[in-house]
């Protein structure tokens, strides 16, 4: 360990606290995974900075919102997940000083490092939708983007009798861009299974011009929308919400780029909040213009500060922000960081892999897997565009196991994925 005496940084005047060989900012899915992998590969000191009490398997929140999982199944105490031998500093980080290899915590403590891994995830900007913070979690306004609110989603769906349901999607970036539509399908399917479908009008309102960013998956998803009788509204961005009056105001952009305001009544609305890089990262020396950690999209190494790496939702890589992505980013970070520790150039390369299990029905999933460039790269030989029970099993039973028992134990399990081209793709 590089424990150093208290020294003073001439620039900030703040005393330098302790130093670590590897300092990890953010002990969420990415931070815990990469720490567990590093533990077996490096001898030096490793610390995770994160103020949280718990870690969540967030992909499970879609299933919580649909009544398949309960919330407790998706959450564990952070203390139980910090890998052995890794120190946990239970405080928020506040700023970066990469020219002096330092990170300042919110309480003013300065930590030094030889290598830094930055993975504080995405910030949920609830406040960007007028009226949302006042009404979220009541008045039929729910969201799977926070665990407790996902439990409320299920309350809303379960108790829905008749009327209007709306599901919204904000502009990118968001984590798991498929999640806003997954819960729309499941809500429609639940109403069908309970004989209430005819009493509901369901609308999906997305700020985006398309249903999904990887083109071959658009037709099967449009078919699911049609099958469930869900009205599709594109370039329709939630701007404000009045929970008590049960009204949602959208900005709609027309083909000629003119905009108008449309007010929709609802009995239940599932809101996906706008998202961005965490405020303490935005504008820092390690961030790009959009506020994300400015790394090479293949090596996950910072473009300017070669002892800085990033992965997960806070990285600037142009992949879909998913757990599946960081599962394959983590071993790349580890290999390239270990090489950098030996003053070698790492050759591990991330190909942009991401995955989105789209729950088109209870018991059926379109398993979208893809890499940079929108190329479809399934892990299995079946046509991934077809909704299947096997993929539902994967999401419900296997992937949570993969997270808690494999990823968070630092085991690099990659069954491989291969590009497939579909002649009949749109
Ligand atoms: C509803 C929903 C459905 C999803 N479905 C899927 C899916 O089906 N498949 C899939 O692959 N992915 C899915 N995802 C996305 C996936 O969960 C995320 O991509 C993944 O969790 C990102 O991991 P991360 O470590 O980057 O961020 P997080 O896991 O969010 O962790 C960030 C950590 O940083 C910490 N932090 C924040 N600020 C600071 C600070 N100032 N100082 C120190 N620490 C800080 C936080 O406390 C947190 O522990 C879904 C997400 C949601 C919300």
CSV table of C-alpha atoms and ligand atoms in Angstrom, one decimal:
chain,number,residue,atom,x,y,z
A,1,UNK,CA,0.0,0.0,0.0
A,2,UNK,CA,1.3,3.5,-0.8
A,3,UNK,CA,0.4,5.0,2.5
A,4,UNK,CA,2.0,8.4,2.6
A,5,UNK,CA,2.6,11.0,5.3
A,6,UNK,CA,0.2,14.0,5.2
A,7,UNK,CA,1.5,16.3,2.5
A,8,UNK,CA,0.1,19.5,1.3
A,9,UNK,CA,-1.0,20.1,-2.3
A,10,UNK,CA,0.4,23.5,-3.3
A,11,UNK,CA,-2.6,24.1,-5.6
A,12,UNK,CA,-5.5,23.4,-3.3
A,13,UNK,CA,-3.8,23.7,0.1
A,14,UNK,CA,-5.7,20.6,1.2
A,15,UNK,CA,-3.8,17.9,3.0
A,16,UNK,CA,-3.4,14.6,1.1
A,17,UNK,CA,-5.0,11.8,3.0
A,18,UNK,CA,-4.2,8.2,2.0
A,19,UNK,CA,-3.1,6.9,-1.3
A,20,UNK,CA,-4.0,3.7,-3.0
A,21,UNK,CA,-2.5,1.7,-5.9
A,22,UNK,CA,-6.0,1.6,-7.4
A,23,UNK,CA,-8.9,3.9,-6.4
A,24,UNK,CA,-12.4,3.1,-7.7
A,25,UNK,CA,-15.0,5.8,-7.7
A,26,UNK,CA,-18.4,4.2,-7.5
A,27,UNK,CA,-19.1,0.8,-6.0
A,28,UNK,CA,-22.2,-0.1,-8.1
A,29,UNK,CA,-22.4,-2.9,-10.6
A,30,UNK,CA,-19.3,-1.8,-12.4
A,31,UNK,CA,-17.1,-0.8,-9.4
A,32,UNK,CA,-17.9,-4.0,-7.5
A,33,UNK,CA,-17.3,-6.2,-10.6
A,34,UNK,CA,-14.0,-4.6,-11.5
A,35,UNK,CA,-12.8,-4.6,-7.9
A,36,UNK,CA,-13.5,-8.3,-7.5
A,37,UNK,CA,-11.7,-9.1,-10.7
A,38,UNK,CA,-8.7,-7.0,-9.8
A,39,UNK,CA,-8.4,-8.6,-6.3
A,40,UNK,CA,-7.1,-11.8,-7.8
A,41,UNK,CA,-4.7,-10.1,-10.2
A,42,UNK,CA,-2.9,-7.3,-8.4
A,43,UNK,CA,-1.1,-7.2,-5.2
A,44,UNK,CA,-1.4,-3.5,-4.4
A,45,UNK,CA,-4.0,-1.6,-2.3
A,46,UNK,CA,-7.5,-1.1,-3.8
A,47,UNK,CA,-10.2,1.1,-2.4
A,48,UNK,CA,-13.8,1.8,-3.4
A,49,UNK,CA,-15.4,5.2,-2.7
A,50,UNK,CA,-19.2,5.0,-2.5
A,51,UNK,CA,-21.6,6.4,0.1
A,52,UNK,CA,-24.3,3.9,-0.6
A,53,UNK,CA,-25.8,1.4,1.8
A,54,UNK,CA,-27.0,-1.1,-0.8
A,55,UNK,CA,-26.3,-2.4,-4.3
A,56,UNK,CA,-29.2,-3.3,-6.6
A,57,UNK,CA,-29.5,-5.7,-9.5
A,58,UNK,CA,-31.3,-3.0,-11.5
A,59,UNK,CA,-32.3,-5.2,-14.5
A,60,UNK,CA,-34.6,-6.9,-11.9
A,61,UNK,CA,-36.6,-3.8,-11.4
A,62,UNK,CA,-38.5,-4.4,-14.7
A,63,UNK,CA,-39.6,-7.7,-13.1
A,64,UNK,CA,-40.4,-5.9,-9.8
A,65,UNK,CA,-42.6,-3.5,-11.8
A,66,UNK,CA,-44.4,-6.5,-13.4
A,67,UNK,CA,-44.9,-8.4,-10.1
A,68,UNK,CA,-42.5,-11.2,-11.1
A,69,UNK,CA,-39.8,-10.4,-8.5
A,70,UNK,CA,-40.2,-8.6,-5.2
A,71,UNK,CA,-37.9,-5.7,-4.4
A,72,UNK,CA,-35.9,-7.6,-1.8
A,73,UNK,CA,-34.7,-10.1,-4.4
A,74,UNK,CA,-32.9,-7.3,-6.2
A,75,UNK,CA,-31.1,-5.6,-3.3
A,76,UNK,CA,-28.2,-6.6,-1.1
A,77,UNK,CA,-26.2,-4.6,1.5
A,78,UNK,CA,-23.1,-3.0,0.0
A,79,UNK,CA,-21.0,-4.2,2.9
A,80,UNK,CA,-21.6,-7.8,2.0
A,81,UNK,CA,-20.5,-7.2,-1.6
A,82,UNK,CA,-17.2,-5.3,-1.1
A,83,UNK,CA,-14.6,-7.9,-2.1
A,84,UNK,CA,-12.3,-9.2,0.6
A,85,UNK,CA,-9.1,-7.1,0.8
A,86,UNK,CA,-10.7,-4.1,-0.8
A,87,UNK,CA,-11.1,-1.1,1.4
A,88,UNK,CA,-14.5,0.7,1.3
A,89,UNK,CA,-14.5,4.5,1.9
A,90,UNK,CA,-18.2,5.1,2.5
A,91,UNK,CA,-18.3,8.8,1.4
A,92,UNK,CA,-19.2,10.6,-1.8
A,93,UNK,CA,-16.4,11.7,-4.2
A,94,UNK,CA,-16.7,15.4,-5.1
A,95,UNK,CA,-14.0,16.3,-7.6
A,96,UNK,CA,-11.1,15.1,-9.6
A,97,UNK,CA,-7.5,16.4,-9.9
A,98,UNK,CA,-5.9,14.0,-12.4
A,99,UNK,CA,-2.9,16.3,-12.9
A,100,UNK,CA,-2.0,15.5,-9.2
A,101,UNK,CA,-3.5,12.0,-9.1
A,102,UNK,CA,-6.0,13.0,-6.5
A,103,UNK,CA,-9.7,12.8,-5.8
A,104,UNK,CA,-11.5,15.0,-3.3
A,105,UNK,CA,-14.3,13.6,-1.2
A,106,UNK,CA,-17.3,15.7,-0.3
A,107,UNK,CA,-16.0,16.1,3.3
A,108,UNK,CA,-12.8,17.7,1.9
A,109,UNK,CA,-10.6,14.6,2.3
A,110,UNK,CA,-8.1,14.2,-0.5
A,111,UNK,CA,-7.2,10.7,-1.7
A,112,UNK,CA,-4.2,9.9,-3.9
A,113,UNK,CA,-3.9,7.1,-6.4
A,114,UNK,CA,-1.6,5.4,-8.9
A,115,UNK,CA,-4.5,4.3,-11.0
A,116,UNK,CA,-8.1,5.5,-11.0
A,117,UNK,CA,-11.2,3.7,-12.2
A,118,UNK,CA,-14.3,6.0,-12.5
A,119,UNK,CA,-17.7,4.4,-12.5
A,120,UNK,CA,-20.3,6.4,-10.6
A,121,UNK,CA,-23.2,5.4,-13.0
A,122,UNK,CA,-25.8,7.8,-14.3
A,123,UNK,CA,-27.7,10.5,-12.5
A,124,UNK,CA,-31.5,10.4,-12.7
A,125,UNK,CA,-32.7,13.9,-13.4
A,126,UNK,CA,-36.3,13.7,-12.0
A,127,UNK,CA,-36.4,17.5,-11.6
A,128,UNK,CA,-36.1,18.1,-15.4
A,129,UNK,CA,-39.8,17.2,-15.8
A,130,UNK,CA,-41.9,19.9,-14.2
A,131,UNK,CA,-44.1,18.6,-11.4
A,132,UNK,CA,-42.6,15.1,-11.4
A,133,UNK,CA,-40.7,15.1,-8.0
A,134,UNK,CA,-44.0,16.3,-6.3
A,135,UNK,CA,-46.0,13.4,-7.7
A,136,UNK,CA,-43.7,10.4,-8.3
A,137,UNK,CA,-44.8,7.4,-6.2
A,138,UNK,CA,-48.4,8.5,-5.9
A,139,UNK,CA,-51.4,9.5,-8.1
A,140,UNK,CA,-50.7,6.6,-10.5
A,141,UNK,CA,-47.2,8.1,-11.4
A,142,UNK,CA,-44.6,5.3,-11.2
A,143,UNK,CA,-41.2,4.4,-12.5
A,144,UNK,CA,-39.0,1.3,-12.7
A,145,UNK,CA,-35.9,3.5,-12.5
A,146,UNK,CA,-35.9,3.4,-8.7
A,147,UNK,CA,-36.5,0.2,-6.8
A,148,UNK,CA,-39.1,1.5,-4.4
A,149,UNK,CA,-40.9,3.1,-7.3
A,150,UNK,CA,-40.8,-0.1,-9.3
A,151,UNK,CA,-42.7,-1.7,-6.5
A,152,UNK,CA,-45.3,1.1,-6.9
A,153,UNK,CA,-45.4,0.3,-10.7
A,154,UNK,CA,-46.7,-3.1,-9.8
A,155,UNK,CA,-49.2,-1.7,-7.4
A,156,UNK,CA,-50.5,0.6,-10.2
A,157,UNK,CA,-50.7,-2.2,-12.8
A,158,UNK,CA,-52.3,-4.7,-10.4
A,159,UNK,CA,-55.0,-2.3,-9.2
A,160,UNK,CA,-55.7,-0.8,-12.6
A,161,UNK,CA,-59.4,-1.3,-13.6
A,162,UNK,CA,-60.0,0.9,-16.6
A,163,UNK,CA,-58.8,4.1,-18.3
A,164,UNK,CA,-55.6,5.4,-19.8
A,165,UNK,CA,-52.0,4.1,-19.3
A,166,UNK,CA,-49.0,6.0,-20.6
A,167,UNK,CA,-45.4,4.8,-20.8
A,168,UNK,CA,-42.7,7.5,-21.5
A,169,UNK,CA,-39.1,7.5,-22.8
A,170,UNK,CA,-36.9,10.6,-22.6
A,171,UNK,CA,-34.1,11.5,-25.0
A,172,UNK,CA,-30.9,9.5,-24.8
A,173,UNK,CA,-28.7,8.8,-22.8
A,174,UNK,CA,-30.6,6.5,-20.6
A,175,UNK,CA,-29.6,3.2,-19.0
A,176,UNK,CA,-31.2,0.2,-20.6
A,177,UNK,CA,-33.0,2.0,-23.5
A,178,UNK,CA,-35.3,-1.0,-23.9
A,179,UNK,CA,-36.7,-0.8,-20.3
A,180,UNK,CA,-39.4,1.9,-21.0
A,181,UNK,CA,-41.1,-0.3,-23.5
A,182,UNK,CA,-40.6,-3.6,-21.7
A,183,UNK,CA,-42.9,-2.5,-18.9
A,184,UNK,CA,-45.5,-1.3,-21.4
A,185,UNK,CA,-45.7,-4.8,-23.0
A,186,UNK,CA,-45.9,-6.5,-19.6
A,187,UNK,CA,-48.7,-4.1,-18.4
A,188,UNK,CA,-50.7,-4.8,-21.5
A,189,UNK,CA,-50.2,-8.5,-21.2
A,190,UNK,CA,-51.2,-8.4,-17.5
A,191,UNK,CA,-54.4,-6.7,-18.4
A,192,UNK,CA,-55.0,-9.3,-21.1
A,193,UNK,CA,-54.4,-12.2,-18.7
A,194,UNK,CA,-56.7,-10.7,-16.2
A,195,UNK,CA,-59.5,-9.9,-18.7
A,196,UNK,CA,-59.1,-6.1,-18.4
A,197,UNK,CA,-57.4,-5.3,-21.6
A,198,UNK,CA,-60.5,-4.0,-23.4
A,199,UNK,CA,-61.0,-1.4,-20.6
A,200,UNK,CA,-57.6,0.2,-21.1
A,201,UNK,CA,-56.1,2.6,-23.7
A,202,UNK,CA,-52.3,2.2,-23.7
A,203,UNK,CA,-49.9,4.7,-25.3
A,204,UNK,CA,-46.1,4.6,-25.6
A,205,UNK,CA,-44.7,8.1,-25.9
A,206,UNK,CA,-41.0,8.3,-26.8
A,207,UNK,CA,-38.8,11.3,-27.4
A,208,UNK,CA,-36.9,9.2,-29.9
A,209,UNK,CA,-37.8,8.7,-33.6
A,210,UNK,CA,-37.7,4.9,-33.4
A,211,UNK,CA,-38.5,2.1,-31.1
A,212,UNK,CA,-35.0,0.6,-30.8
A,213,UNK,CA,-31.5,1.7,-31.9
A,214,UNK,CA,-30.5,-1.7,-33.5
A,215,UNK,CA,-32.5,-1.8,-36.7
A,216,UNK,CA,-33.2,-5.6,-37.1
A,217,UNK,CA,-35.0,-5.6,-33.7
A,218,UNK,CA,-37.5,-2.9,-34.7
A,219,UNK,CA,-39.9,-5.1,-36.7
A,220,UNK,CA,-40.4,-7.7,-33.9
A,221,UNK,CA,-40.9,-4.9,-31.4
A,222,UNK,CA,-43.4,-3.1,-33.6
A,223,UNK,CA,-45.2,-6.4,-34.0
A,224,UNK,CA,-45.4,-6.6,-30.2
A,225,UNK,CA,-46.8,-3.1,-29.9
A,226,UNK,CA,-49.4,-4.0,-32.5
A,227,UNK,CA,-50.2,-7.3,-30.9
A,228,UNK,CA,-50.8,-5.6,-27.5
A,229,UNK,CA,-52.7,-2.7,-29.1
A,230,UNK,CA,-50.3,-0.1,-27.8
A,231,UNK,CA,-50.4,3.3,-29.6
A,232,UNK,CA,-46.9,4.4,-30.7
A,233,UNK,CA,-46.0,8.1,-30.4
A,234,UNK,CA,-42.5,9.1,-31.6
A,235,UNK,CA,-40.7,12.4,-30.9
A,236,UNK,CA,-43.1,12.9,-28.1
A,237,UNK,CA,-41.2,14.1,-25.0
A,238,UNK,CA,-42.7,14.4,-21.5
A,239,UNK,CA,-42.2,17.9,-20.4
A,240,UNK,CA,-44.5,18.4,-17.3
A,241,UNK,CA,-46.9,16.4,-15.2
A,242,UNK,CA,-49.7,17.3,-12.9
A,243,UNK,CA,-50.3,14.2,-10.8
A,244,UNK,CA,-53.4,15.4,-9.0
A,245,UNK,CA,-55.1,16.5,-12.2
A,246,UNK,CA,-53.8,13.3,-14.0
A,247,UNK,CA,-52.5,15.3,-16.9
A,248,UNK,CA,-49.2,14.9,-18.7
A,249,UNK,CA,-47.8,17.6,-21.1
A,250,UNK,CA,-45.6,16.5,-24.0
A,251,UNK,CA,-43.6,18.4,-26.5
A,252,UNK,CA,-44.2,16.8,-29.9
A,253,UNK,CA,-41.8,17.4,-32.8
A,254,UNK,CA,-43.4,17.2,-36.3
A,255,UNK,CA,-41.7,16.0,-39.5
A,256,UNK,CA,-40.9,19.6,-40.4
A,257,UNK,CA,-39.2,20.1,-37.0
A,258,UNK,CA,-41.9,22.4,-35.6
A,259,UNK,CA,-43.0,21.6,-32.1
A,260,UNK,CA,-46.3,21.7,-30.3
A,261,UNK,CA,-47.6,20.9,-26.9
A,262,UNK,CA,-50.0,18.0,-26.4
A,263,UNK,CA,-51.8,17.3,-23.1
A,264,UNK,CA,-52.8,13.7,-22.4
A,265,UNK,CA,-55.0,12.5,-19.6
A,266,UNK,CA,-53.8,9.4,-17.7
A,267,UNK,CA,-55.0,7.0,-15.0
A,268,UNK,CA,-51.5,5.5,-14.7
A,269,UNK,CA,-48.2,6.8,-16.2
A,270,UNK,CA,-44.8,5.0,-16.1
A,271,UNK,CA,-42.1,7.7,-16.4
A,272,UNK,CA,-38.6,7.1,-17.4
A,273,UNK,CA,-36.6,10.1,-16.1
A,274,UNK,CA,-34.1,12.0,-18.2
A,275,UNK,CA,-30.6,11.0,-17.3
A,276,UNK,CA,-27.1,12.4,-17.5
A,277,UNK,CA,-23.6,12.1,-16.2
A,278,UNK,CA,-23.3,12.7,-12.4
A,279,UNK,CA,-23.0,16.5,-11.6
A,280,UNK,CA,-19.6,16.0,-9.9
A,281,UNK,CA,-18.2,14.4,-13.0
A,282,UNK,CA,-19.6,16.9,-15.5
A,283,UNK,CA,-17.1,19.7,-16.2
A,284,UNK,CA,-14.3,17.9,-14.4
A,285,UNK,CA,-10.9,17.5,-16.2
A,286,UNK,CA,-11.6,13.8,-16.9
A,287,UNK,CA,-15.0,14.4,-18.6
A,288,UNK,CA,-15.9,14.9,-22.2
A,289,UNK,CA,-18.2,17.7,-23.4
A,290,UNK,CA,-21.3,15.6,-22.5
A,291,UNK,CA,-19.9,15.0,-19.0
A,292,UNK,CA,-18.9,11.3,-19.3
A,293,UNK,CA,-15.4,9.9,-18.6
A,294,UNK,CA,-13.5,10.5,-21.8
A,295,UNK,CA,-12.2,7.1,-22.6
A,296,UNK,CA,-11.1,5.2,-25.8
A,297,UNK,CA,-14.1,3.1,-26.8
A,298,UNK,CA,-12.1,-0.1,-27.1
A,299,UNK,CA,-9.4,0.1,-24.4
A,300,UNK,CA,-11.6,1.9,-21.8
A,301,UNK,CA,-8.5,4.0,-21.0
A,302,UNK,CA,-8.7,7.7,-20.6
A,303,UNK,CA,-7.7,9.6,-23.8
A,304,UNK,CA,-5.5,12.1,-21.9
A,305,UNK,CA,-4.8,10.6,-18.4
A,306,UNK,CA,-3.3,7.1,-19.1
A,307,UNK,CA,-3.7,6.0,-15.5
A,308,UNK,CA,-7.4,6.6,-15.5
A,309,UNK,CA,-10.0,4.1,-16.7
A,310,UNK,CA,-13.7,4.0,-16.8
A,311,UNK,CA,-16.6,1.5,-17.4
A,312,UNK,CA,-20.3,1.2,-16.9
A,313,UNK,CA,-22.9,3.9,-17.4
A,314,UNK,CA,-20.4,6.8,-16.7
A,315,UNK,CA,-18.0,5.9,-19.5
A,316,UNK,CA,-18.1,7.9,-22.7
A,317,UNK,CA,-18.2,4.7,-24.9
A,318,UNK,CA,-21.1,4.9,-27.4
A,319,UNK,CA,-22.6,1.5,-26.4
A,320,UNK,CA,-26.0,0.9,-24.9
A,321,UNK,CA,-25.6,1.6,-21.2
A,322,UNK,CA,-26.4,-1.8,-19.7
A,323,UNK,CA,-25.1,-4.3,-17.2
A,324,UNK,CA,-24.4,-6.6,-20.1
A,325,UNK,CA,-22.0,-4.0,-21.5
A,326,UNK,CA,-20.0,-3.6,-18.3
A,327,UNK,CA,-19.8,-7.3,-17.8
A,328,UNK,CA,-17.5,-7.4,-20.9
A,329,UNK,CA,-15.9,-4.0,-20.2
A,330,UNK,CA,-14.6,-5.1,-16.8
A,331,UNK,CA,-12.1,-7.7,-18.0
A,332,UNK,CA,-10.8,-5.2,-20.6
A,333,UNK,CA,-10.3,-2.6,-17.9
A,334,UNK,CA,-8.5,-5.1,-15.7
A,335,UNK,CA,-6.2,-6.5,-18.4
A,336,UNK,CA,-5.3,-3.0,-19.7
A,337,UNK,CA,-4.8,-1.6,-16.2
A,338,UNK,CA,-2.6,-4.5,-15.2
A,339,UNK,CA,-0.5,-4.0,-18.3
A,340,UNK,CA,-0.3,-0.2,-17.5
A,341,UNK,CA,0.9,-1.1,-14.0
A,342,UNK,CA,3.8,-2.9,-15.6
A,343,UNK,CA,4.4,0.0,-18.0
A,344,UNK,CA,3.2,-2.1,-20.9
A,345,UNK,CA,0.5,-1.2,-23.4
A,346,UNK,CA,-2.6,-3.2,-22.9
A,347,UNK,CA,-4.2,-4.9,-25.9
A,348,UNK,CA,-7.6,-5.9,-24.5
A,349,UNK,CA,-10.4,-4.4,-26.6
A,350,UNK,CA,-14.1,-4.0,-25.9
A,351,UNK,CA,-16.3,-4.4,-29.0
A,352,UNK,CA,-19.3,-2.4,-27.8
A,353,UNK,CA,-21.3,-5.5,-26.7
A,354,UNK,CA,-24.6,-4.8,-25.0
A,355,UNK,CA,-27.7,-6.8,-24.5
A,356,UNK,CA,-31.3,-6.0,-23.8
A,357,UNK,CA,-33.8,-8.7,-23.0
A,358,UNK,CA,-37.1,-7.2,-24.2
A,359,UNK,CA,-40.0,-8.7,-22.3
A,360,UNK,CA,-42.6,-8.7,-25.0
A,361,UNK,CA,-45.0,-10.9,-22.9
A,362,UNK,CA,-45.1,-12.7,-19.6
A,363,UNK,CA,-42.9,-15.7,-20.5
A,364,UNK,CA,-41.4,-14.4,-23.7
A,365,UNK,CA,-38.5,-12.3,-24.5
A,366,UNK,CA,-36.7,-10.9,-27.6
A,367,UNK,CA,-33.1,-11.2,-26.6
A,368,UNK,CA,-31.3,-8.3,-28.4
A,369,UNK,CA,-27.5,-8.6,-28.3
A,370,UNK,CA,-25.4,-6.2,-30.4
A,371,UNK,CA,-22.0,-4.5,-30.7
A,372,UNK,CA,-20.8,-1.2,-32.0
A,373,UNK,CA,-22.2,-0.2,-35.4
A,374,UNK,CA,-25.6,-1.7,-34.6
A,375,UNK,CA,-24.4,-5.2,-35.6
A,376,UNK,CA,-26.5,-8.1,-34.2
A,377,UNK,CA,-24.3,-10.6,-32.3
A,378,UNK,CA,-26.3,-13.3,-30.5
A,379,UNK,CA,-24.7,-15.7,-28.0
A,380,UNK,CA,-27.0,-18.5,-29.2
A,381,UNK,CA,-27.7,-20.0,-32.6
A,382,UNK,CA,-31.4,-19.2,-32.6
A,383,UNK,CA,-32.9,-16.2,-34.4
A,384,UNK,CA,-32.8,-13.5,-31.6
A,385,UNK,CA,-35.7,-11.5,-33.1
A,386,UNK,CA,-38.2,-14.2,-32.2
A,387,UNK,CA,-39.8,-13.8,-28.7
A,388,UNK,CA,-38.8,-17.0,-26.8
A,389,UNK,CA,-39.5,-18.7,-23.4
A,390,UNK,CA,-35.8,-19.7,-23.2
A,391,UNK,CA,-34.8,-16.0,-23.1
A,392,UNK,CA,-37.5,-15.4,-20.4
A,393,UNK,CA,-35.9,-18.1,-18.3
A,394,UNK,CA,-32.5,-16.5,-18.9
A,395,UNK,CA,-33.7,-13.2,-17.6
A,396,UNK,CA,-35.8,-14.5,-14.7
A,397,UNK,CA,-33.5,-17.2,-13.4
A,398,UNK,CA,-30.0,-17.2,-14.9
A,399,UNK,CA,-29.0,-13.5,-15.2
A,400,UNK,CA,-29.6,-12.6,-11.5
A,401,UNK,CA,-27.4,-15.6,-10.6
A,402,UNK,CA,-24.8,-14.5,-13.1
A,403,UNK,CA,-24.8,-11.1,-11.5
A,404,UNK,CA,-24.6,-12.0,-7.8
A,405,UNK,CA,-22.6,-15.2,-8.0
A,406,UNK,CA,-20.4,-14.8,-11.0
A,407,UNK,CA,-19.8,-11.1,-11.8
A,408,UNK,CA,-19.6,-9.8,-8.3
A,409,UNK,CA,-17.2,-12.6,-7.4
A,410,UNK,CA,-14.9,-11.4,-10.2
A,411,UNK,CA,-15.3,-14.5,-12.4
A,412,UNK,CA,-14.9,-13.6,-16.1
A,413,UNK,CA,-17.6,-15.7,-17.8
A,414,UNK,CA,-18.0,-14.9,-21.4
A,415,UNK,CA,-19.8,-17.5,-23.6
A,416,UNK,CA,-19.0,-15.5,-26.7
A,417,UNK,CA,-21.2,-13.7,-29.2
A,418,UNK,CA,-21.0,-13.8,-33.0
A,419,UNK,CA,-22.2,-11.4,-35.7
A,420,UNK,CA,-25.3,-12.5,-37.7
A,421,UNK,CA,-26.7,-10.8,-40.7
A,422,UNK,CA,-30.4,-11.1,-41.5
A,423,UNK,CA,-31.2,-10.9,-45.2
A,424,UNK,CA,-34.8,-10.0,-44.3
A,425,UNK,CA,-33.9,-7.3,-41.8
A,426,UNK,CA,-35.5,-3.9,-42.3
B,1,LIG,C1,-35.2,-0.3,-14.8
B,1,LIG,C2,-33.9,-0.8,-15.3
B,1,LIG,C3,-33.8,-1.9,-16.1
B,1,LIG,C4,-32.6,-2.3,-16.6
B,1,LIG,N1,-32.5,-3.4,-17.4
B,1,LIG,C5,-31.3,-3.9,-17.8
B,1,LIG,C6,-31.3,-5.1,-18.5
B,1,LIG,O1,-32.3,-5.8,-18.7
B,1,LIG,N2,-30.0,-5.6,-18.9
B,1,LIG,C7,-28.9,-4.9,-18.7
B,1,LIG,O2,-27.8,-5.3,-19.1
B,1,LIG,N3,-28.9,-3.7,-18.0
B,1,LIG,C8,-30.1,-3.2,-17.5
B,1,LIG,N4,-30.2,-2.0,-16.8
B,1,LIG,C9,-29.0,-1.2,-16.7
B,1,LIG,C10,-28.0,-1.6,-15.7
B,1,LIG,O3,-28.6,-1.8,-14.4
B,1,LIG,C11,-26.9,-0.5,-15.5
B,1,LIG,O4,-26.3,-0.3,-16.8
B,1,LIG,C12,-25.8,-0.8,-14.6
B,1,LIG,O5,-26.3,-1.0,-13.3
B,1,LIG,C13,-24.7,0.3,-14.5
B,1,LIG,O6,-23.8,0.0,-13.6
B,1,LIG,P1,-22.8,1.2,-13.0
B,1,LIG,O7,-21.9,0.6,-12.0
B,1,LIG,O8,-22.3,2.0,-14.1
B,1,LIG,O9,-23.9,2.2,-12.3
B,1,LIG,P2,-24.7,1.8,-10.9
B,1,LIG,O10,-24.8,0.4,-10.8
B,1,LIG,O11,-25.8,2.7,-11.0
B,1,LIG,O12,-23.7,2.3,-9.8
B,1,LIG,C14,-23.2,3.6,-9.6
B,1,LIG,C15,-22.6,3.7,-8.2
B,1,LIG,O13,-21.9,4.9,-8.1
B,1,LIG,C16,-22.2,5.4,-6.8
B,1,LIG,N5,-22.0,6.9,-6.8
B,1,LIG,C17,-22.8,7.8,-7.4
B,1,LIG,N6,-22.3,9.1,-7.1
B,1,LIG,C18,-21.1,8.9,-6.4
B,1,LIG,C19,-20.1,9.7,-5.8
B,1,LIG,N7,-20.3,11.1,-5.9
B,1,LIG,N8,-19.1,9.2,-5.2
B,1,LIG,C20,-18.9,7.9,-5.1
B,1,LIG,N9,-19.8,7.0,-5.6
B,1,LIG,C21,-20.9,7.5,-6.2
B,1,LIG,C22,-23.6,5.0,-6.5
B,1,LIG,O14,-23.9,5.1,-5.1
B,1,LIG,C23,-23.7,3.6,-7.1
B,1,LIG,O15,-23.4,2.6,-6.2
B,1,LIG,C24,-31.4,-1.6,-16.3
B,1,LIG,C25,-31.5,-0.5,-15.4
B,1,LIG,C26,-32.7,-0.1,-15.0
B,1,LIG,C27,-32.8,1.1,-14.0
